[in-house]
Amino acid sequence: MSQKLRSQNWFGKEGKDGFIYRAWMKNQGIPDEEFSGKPVIGICNTWSELTPCNGHFRELAESVKKGILQAGGLPLEFPVMSLGETLIKPTAMLFRNLASMDVEESIRANPLDGIVLLCGCDKTTPSLVMGACSVNIPTLVVSGGPMLTGKFRGQNIGTSDIWRFSEDVKVGKMSLQDIRQSEAAMCRSDGHCAVMGTASTMACMVESLGLSLPENAAIPAADSRRKVLAQYSGQRIVSMVKENLRLSDILTREAFENAIMVNAAIGGSTNFVIHLLAIAGRIGIPLSIDDFDRLSLNIPLLANLQPSGKHFMEDLFYAGGLPAVMKELDKFLHKNCITVNGKTIQENYSTASCYNREVIASPETPFNATSGIVVLKGNICEDGAVLKPSAATQELMVHTGRAVVFENIEDYKSKIEDPQLDIDETCIMVLKNVGPRGYPGMAEVGNMGLPKKLLEKGITDMVRISDGRMSGTGFGTVVLHVTPEAAVGGNFALLQSGDLITLNVPARTLNAALTTEELARRRAAWKAPEPVTTRGYVSLYLNTVQQANLGADLDFLTGQSGSEVSRDSH
Ligand code: FES
């Protein structure tokens, strides 16, 4: 190790400052020699009983600590804001950037040489990676792992079934008692959602970016090999500090391109777009929304996982895990990207094998030729909108329909079951004001449920358009992330019920049949919504959040501030 350890700016000092930095740490029973030049590794923990997907993280942190100690480092665990997707109101996404600020400042302010990020539930991965990128010291991610596959009355179930079950309850195919009993059957072990939802997508994202050890994405939380991986990660971060292998060495433009291609092959969540753009913005790599469409274009869907397919993350692990998927993508990927273990991405996946072709297909006989994220442009999404074709209905990919417009989520909830609502299956449902500023926080409500009267006719999908997001576990012909969002006055804000809208996925367009004169007439009458608050973090968020096509980060958080702190506190 040639460079001076950052932590020595604290623990290596003499005099009063050194005394204060060391003495209070000694009340935890840390012997004096621990402070004389060992790499200090922070374990950034998102454990919380309010984040059940990360409820096993204290135990996981112990495994990381073992590894750090074995390699001669000093582990120091610290908590950061933890975002539990299922409980936080109005939506966890509102606080992703706040959590990232906590992470960034906690790392920079403390005597840390390297970081292990413990990530699990959806937003806990991007918020931690974003914060760490803005500091840019050696960093490695350990994911919490997916839950075991849910088992309910002879069926495999996972988070995507919530949408099906709730529609079955609406039409009387399932009782309220049945759905209640399915709750414990679905969430029967430690871990995050067991389908290729956002949490699994994020775990695959960090592995394909090279930020975790191989196999990190798919090992179930309850499998003892998750603890072994955590232990090896603890060992490895100590070496990364000695090698000064930083995030910016790993997160190159090619690494981001690899992540986009892998995401296409696994049928990852549309939330991937927002989070990857935000991470690229922090580390300073130019990435645009159009890159997602362009790079996904030739990538077939290889992983047969819900919600695009049938199986679960546990099955992906048994079939060979993400390395086996990446091996199938060898001809597409940038092979020389360096990863946290010091090896190239190709070296990491070259020893993998596929053990189940039902779960991981080959590019020659893919599970679905259509994959990835489609980026649409048009007069109601001037800066873009996204759609996940593998989760959509083929027959609706080119469709013209009459708009049924809901001005906000309350308007939707109050009208959707009204028998008088003028809607049929050829209509296009439009939901406004659920974007970054409009909700605020860009809620996962874009795959709005169909009205009961159409479900009873056997209709299972319709074109739906919103400026919000969709849960990674959701599905349907759902256009999301419309930019500019309604709340900032893009043309999307001007849509009215009865307008004709044409979705043309092959042409990548989404347009309303409205003349520029008509749009101008409506714009003159448009009023911006009042802010929901003028105080606190939400006010800061409302004033500075960027649009979805830029990753919805706060404008002043893009880029890095580095790890230097020039002043002492004493
Ligand atoms: Fe935490 Fe799905 S709710 S990962």
XYZ file of C-alpha atoms and ligand atoms in Angstrom, residues 53 85-86 120-122 159 192-193 199, ligand 1:
14
model
C -36.515 -6.769 3.212
C -40.710 0.226 0.015
C -43.889 -1.170 1.484
C -31.599 -4.777 -0.321
C -35.059 -3.269 -0.654
C -35.550 -1.233 -3.838
C -44.816 -10.084 -5.493
C -36.316 -8.828 -0.718
C -38.969 -9.502 -3.371
C -34.718 -4.893 -5.726
Fe -38.607 -4.576 -0.480
Fe -39.946 -5.504 -2.748
S -40.714 -4.516 -0.976
S -37.873 -5.467 -2.303
